[in-house]
């Protein structure tokens, strides 16, 4: 049962991160298409957002290891 809980935590964490990264990147590309002069500012904000979203699967892996 603990292995199932660990797999579920890691799987849902990865799923959420994938969806979140897709939304962040798509909105950034959309913003750059609308205002190309803000490209560097939008990319910086995008990389910060992606870094924050990627923390979720890392936390999920740690929790999964603690559960096991």
Short mmCIF file of N, CA and C in Angstrom, two decimals:
data_model
loop_
_atom_site.label_atom_id
_atom_site.label_comp_id
_atom_site.label_asym_id
_atom_site.label_seq_id
_atom_site.Cartn_x
_atom_site.Cartn_y
_atom_site.Cartn_z
N UNK A 1 0.82 -1.20 0.00
CA UNK A 1 0.00 0.00 0.00
C UNK A 1 0.86 1.27 0.00
N UNK A 2 2.01 1.19 0.69
CA UNK A 2 2.88 2.37 0.70
C UNK A 2 3.49 2.62 -0.68
N UNK A 3 3.77 1.55 -1.41
CA UNK A 3 4.32 1.73 -2.75
C UNK A 3 3.29 2.39 -3.66
N UNK A 4 2.03 2.03 -3.50
CA UNK A 4 0.97 2.64 -4.29
C UNK A 4 0.82 4.12 -3.95
N UNK A 5 0.90 4.44 -2.66
CA UNK A 5 0.81 5.84 -2.24
C UNK A 5 1.99 6.65 -2.79
N UNK A 6 3.18 6.07 -2.77
CA UNK A 6 4.36 6.76 -3.29
C UNK A 6 4.24 6.98 -4.80
N UNK A 7 3.80 5.96 -5.51
CA UNK A 7 3.64 6.09 -6.96
C UNK A 7 2.58 7.12 -7.31
N UNK A 8 1.51 7.14 -6.54
CA UNK A 8 0.45 8.12 -6.78
C UNK A 8 0.95 9.54 -6.52
N UNK A 9 1.71 9.74 -5.47
CA UNK A 9 2.24 11.07 -5.16
C UNK A 9 3.18 11.57 -6.26
N UNK A 10 4.07 10.71 -6.70
CA UNK A 10 5.02 11.11 -7.74
C UNK A 10 4.29 11.33 -9.07
N UNK A 11 3.37 10.46 -9.41
CA UNK A 11 2.64 10.57 -10.68
C UNK A 11 1.80 11.83 -10.76
N UNK A 12 1.06 12.13 -9.70
CA UNK A 12 0.23 13.34 -9.70
C UNK A 12 1.08 14.61 -9.65
N UNK A 13 2.20 14.53 -8.94
CA UNK A 13 3.11 15.68 -8.93
C UNK A 13 3.68 15.97 -10.32
N UNK A 14 4.05 14.92 -11.03
CA UNK A 14 4.58 15.08 -12.38
C UNK A 14 3.49 15.56 -13.34
N UNK A 15 2.30 15.05 -13.18
CA UNK A 15 1.19 15.47 -14.04
C UNK A 15 0.89 16.96 -13.85
N UNK A 16 0.81 17.37 -12.60
CA UNK A 16 0.55 18.78 -12.32
C UNK A 16 1.65 19.68 -12.84
N UNK A 17 2.90 19.25 -12.70
CA UNK A 17 4.02 20.06 -13.20
C UNK A 17 4.00 20.14 -14.72
N UNK A 18 3.64 19.06 -15.37
CA UNK A 18 3.57 19.09 -16.84
C UNK A 18 2.50 20.04 -17.34
N UNK A 19 1.35 20.00 -16.71
CA UNK A 19 0.27 20.91 -17.10
C UNK A 19 0.66 22.36 -16.80
N UNK A 20 1.23 22.58 -15.62
CA UNK A 20 1.64 23.93 -15.24
C UNK A 20 2.70 24.50 -16.16
N UNK A 21 3.70 23.69 -16.51
CA UNK A 21 4.74 24.17 -17.42
C UNK A 21 4.17 24.47 -18.80
N UNK A 22 3.27 23.65 -19.26
CA UNK A 22 2.64 23.90 -20.56
C UNK A 22 1.89 25.22 -20.58
N UNK A 23 1.15 25.50 -19.53
CA UNK A 23 0.41 26.76 -19.45
C UNK A 23 1.34 27.96 -19.37
N UNK A 24 2.38 27.84 -18.57
CA UNK A 24 3.33 28.96 -18.42
C UNK A 24 4.01 29.27 -19.74
N UNK A 25 4.50 28.25 -20.41
CA UNK A 25 5.22 28.48 -21.67
C UNK A 25 4.28 28.99 -22.75
N UNK A 26 3.07 28.44 -22.82
CA UNK A 26 2.15 28.89 -23.87
C UNK A 26 1.75 30.35 -23.67
N UNK A 27 1.52 30.75 -22.43
CA UNK A 27 1.16 32.15 -22.18
C UNK A 27 2.34 33.08 -22.41
N UNK A 28 3.55 32.60 -22.16
CA UNK A 28 4.73 33.42 -22.43
C UNK A 28 4.91 33.63 -23.93
N UNK A 29 4.75 32.57 -24.70
CA UNK A 29 4.87 32.69 -26.16
C UNK A 29 3.78 33.63 -26.69
N UNK A 30 2.59 33.51 -26.13
CA UNK A 30 1.49 34.40 -26.53
C UNK A 30 1.82 35.86 -26.20
N UNK A 31 2.38 36.08 -25.03
CA UNK A 31 2.76 37.44 -24.64
C UNK A 31 3.87 38.01 -25.51
N UNK A 32 4.84 37.18 -25.86
CA UNK A 32 5.93 37.63 -26.73
C UNK A 32 5.40 37.94 -28.13
N UNK A 33 4.44 37.15 -28.59
CA UNK A 33 3.86 37.41 -29.91
C UNK A 33 3.11 38.75 -29.93
N UNK A 34 2.50 39.09 -28.81
CA UNK A 34 1.76 40.36 -28.74
C UNK A 34 2.67 41.55 -28.55
N UNK A 35 3.70 41.40 -27.71
CA UNK A 35 4.62 42.51 -27.44
C UNK A 35 6.06 42.01 -27.48
N UNK A 36 6.64 41.96 -28.66
CA UNK A 36 8.00 41.41 -28.80
C UNK A 36 9.06 42.20 -28.02
N UNK A 37 8.82 43.47 -27.74
CA UNK A 37 9.82 44.26 -27.02
C UNK A 37 9.96 43.84 -25.56
N UNK A 38 9.01 43.09 -25.04
CA UNK A 38 9.07 42.62 -23.64
C UNK A 38 9.61 41.20 -23.53
N UNK A 39 10.27 40.72 -24.59
CA UNK A 39 10.72 39.33 -24.62
C UNK A 39 11.61 38.97 -23.44
N UNK A 40 12.62 39.76 -23.15
CA UNK A 40 13.55 39.40 -22.07
C UNK A 40 12.86 39.40 -20.71
N UNK A 41 11.99 40.36 -20.49
CA UNK A 41 11.27 40.43 -19.22
C UNK A 41 10.33 39.23 -19.06
N UNK A 42 9.63 38.90 -20.14
CA UNK A 42 8.70 37.77 -20.07
C UNK A 42 9.44 36.44 -19.89
N UNK A 43 10.59 36.30 -20.56
CA UNK A 43 11.35 35.06 -20.42
C UNK A 43 11.89 34.90 -19.01
N UNK A 44 12.35 36.00 -18.42
CA UNK A 44 12.84 35.92 -17.04
C UNK A 44 11.74 35.48 -16.10
N UNK A 45 10.57 36.08 -16.25
CA UNK A 45 9.43 35.71 -15.41
C UNK A 45 9.02 34.26 -15.66
N UNK A 46 9.09 33.83 -16.92
CA UNK A 46 8.73 32.45 -17.26
C UNK A 46 9.67 31.47 -16.58
N UNK A 47 10.98 31.74 -16.61
CA UNK A 47 11.94 30.82 -16.01
C UNK A 47 11.76 30.74 -14.49
N UNK A 48 11.42 31.84 -13.85
CA UNK A 48 11.14 31.83 -12.42
C UNK A 48 9.90 30.97 -12.15
N UNK A 49 8.86 31.16 -12.96
CA UNK A 49 7.64 30.38 -12.79
C UNK A 49 7.85 28.90 -13.02
N UNK A 50 8.61 28.56 -14.04
CA UNK A 50 8.88 27.15 -14.33
C UNK A 50 9.68 26.53 -13.18
N UNK A 51 10.62 27.29 -12.64
CA UNK A 51 11.39 26.78 -11.50
C UNK A 51 10.51 26.50 -10.29
N UNK A 52 9.55 27.40 -10.05
CA UNK A 52 8.64 27.19 -8.93
C UNK A 52 7.71 26.00 -9.16
N UNK A 53 7.26 25.85 -10.40
CA UNK A 53 6.38 24.72 -10.72
C UNK A 53 7.14 23.40 -10.62
N UNK A 54 8.41 23.40 -11.01
CA UNK A 54 9.20 22.17 -10.96
C UNK A 54 9.53 21.74 -9.54
N UNK A 55 9.33 22.62 -8.57
CA UNK A 55 9.56 22.23 -7.18
C UNK A 55 8.54 21.20 -6.72
N UNK A 56 7.36 21.22 -7.32
CA UNK A 56 6.30 20.29 -6.89
C UNK A 56 6.68 18.82 -7.09
N UNK A 57 7.17 18.39 -8.26
CA UNK A 57 7.54 16.98 -8.37
C UNK A 57 8.71 16.60 -7.46
N UNK A 58 9.61 17.54 -7.21
CA UNK A 58 10.73 17.25 -6.32
C UNK A 58 10.21 17.01 -4.90
N UNK A 59 9.28 17.86 -4.46
CA UNK A 59 8.67 17.67 -3.14
C UNK A 59 7.89 16.36 -3.10
N UNK A 60 7.22 16.02 -4.21
CA UNK A 60 6.46 14.76 -4.25
C UNK A 60 7.39 13.55 -4.13
N UNK A 61 8.55 13.61 -4.75
CA UNK A 61 9.50 12.50 -4.65
C UNK A 61 10.01 12.37 -3.22
N UNK A 62 10.28 13.50 -2.57
CA UNK A 62 10.74 13.45 -1.18
C UNK A 62 9.66 12.86 -0.28
N UNK A 63 8.42 13.28 -0.48
CA UNK A 63 7.32 12.72 0.32
C UNK A 63 7.16 11.23 0.06
N UNK A 64 7.30 10.83 -1.21
CA UNK A 64 7.19 9.41 -1.55
C UNK A 64 8.30 8.59 -0.86
N UNK A 65 9.49 9.15 -0.82
CA UNK A 65 10.58 8.43 -0.15
C UNK A 65 10.35 8.36 1.35
N UNK A 66 9.76 9.41 1.91
CA UNK A 66 9.45 9.38 3.35
C UNK A 66 8.35 8.37 3.67
N UNK A 67 7.39 8.24 2.77
CA UNK A 67 6.31 7.29 2.99
C UNK A 67 6.84 5.85 2.94
N UNK A 68 7.77 5.62 2.03
CA UNK A 68 8.32 4.26 1.92
C UNK A 68 9.33 4.07 3.01
#
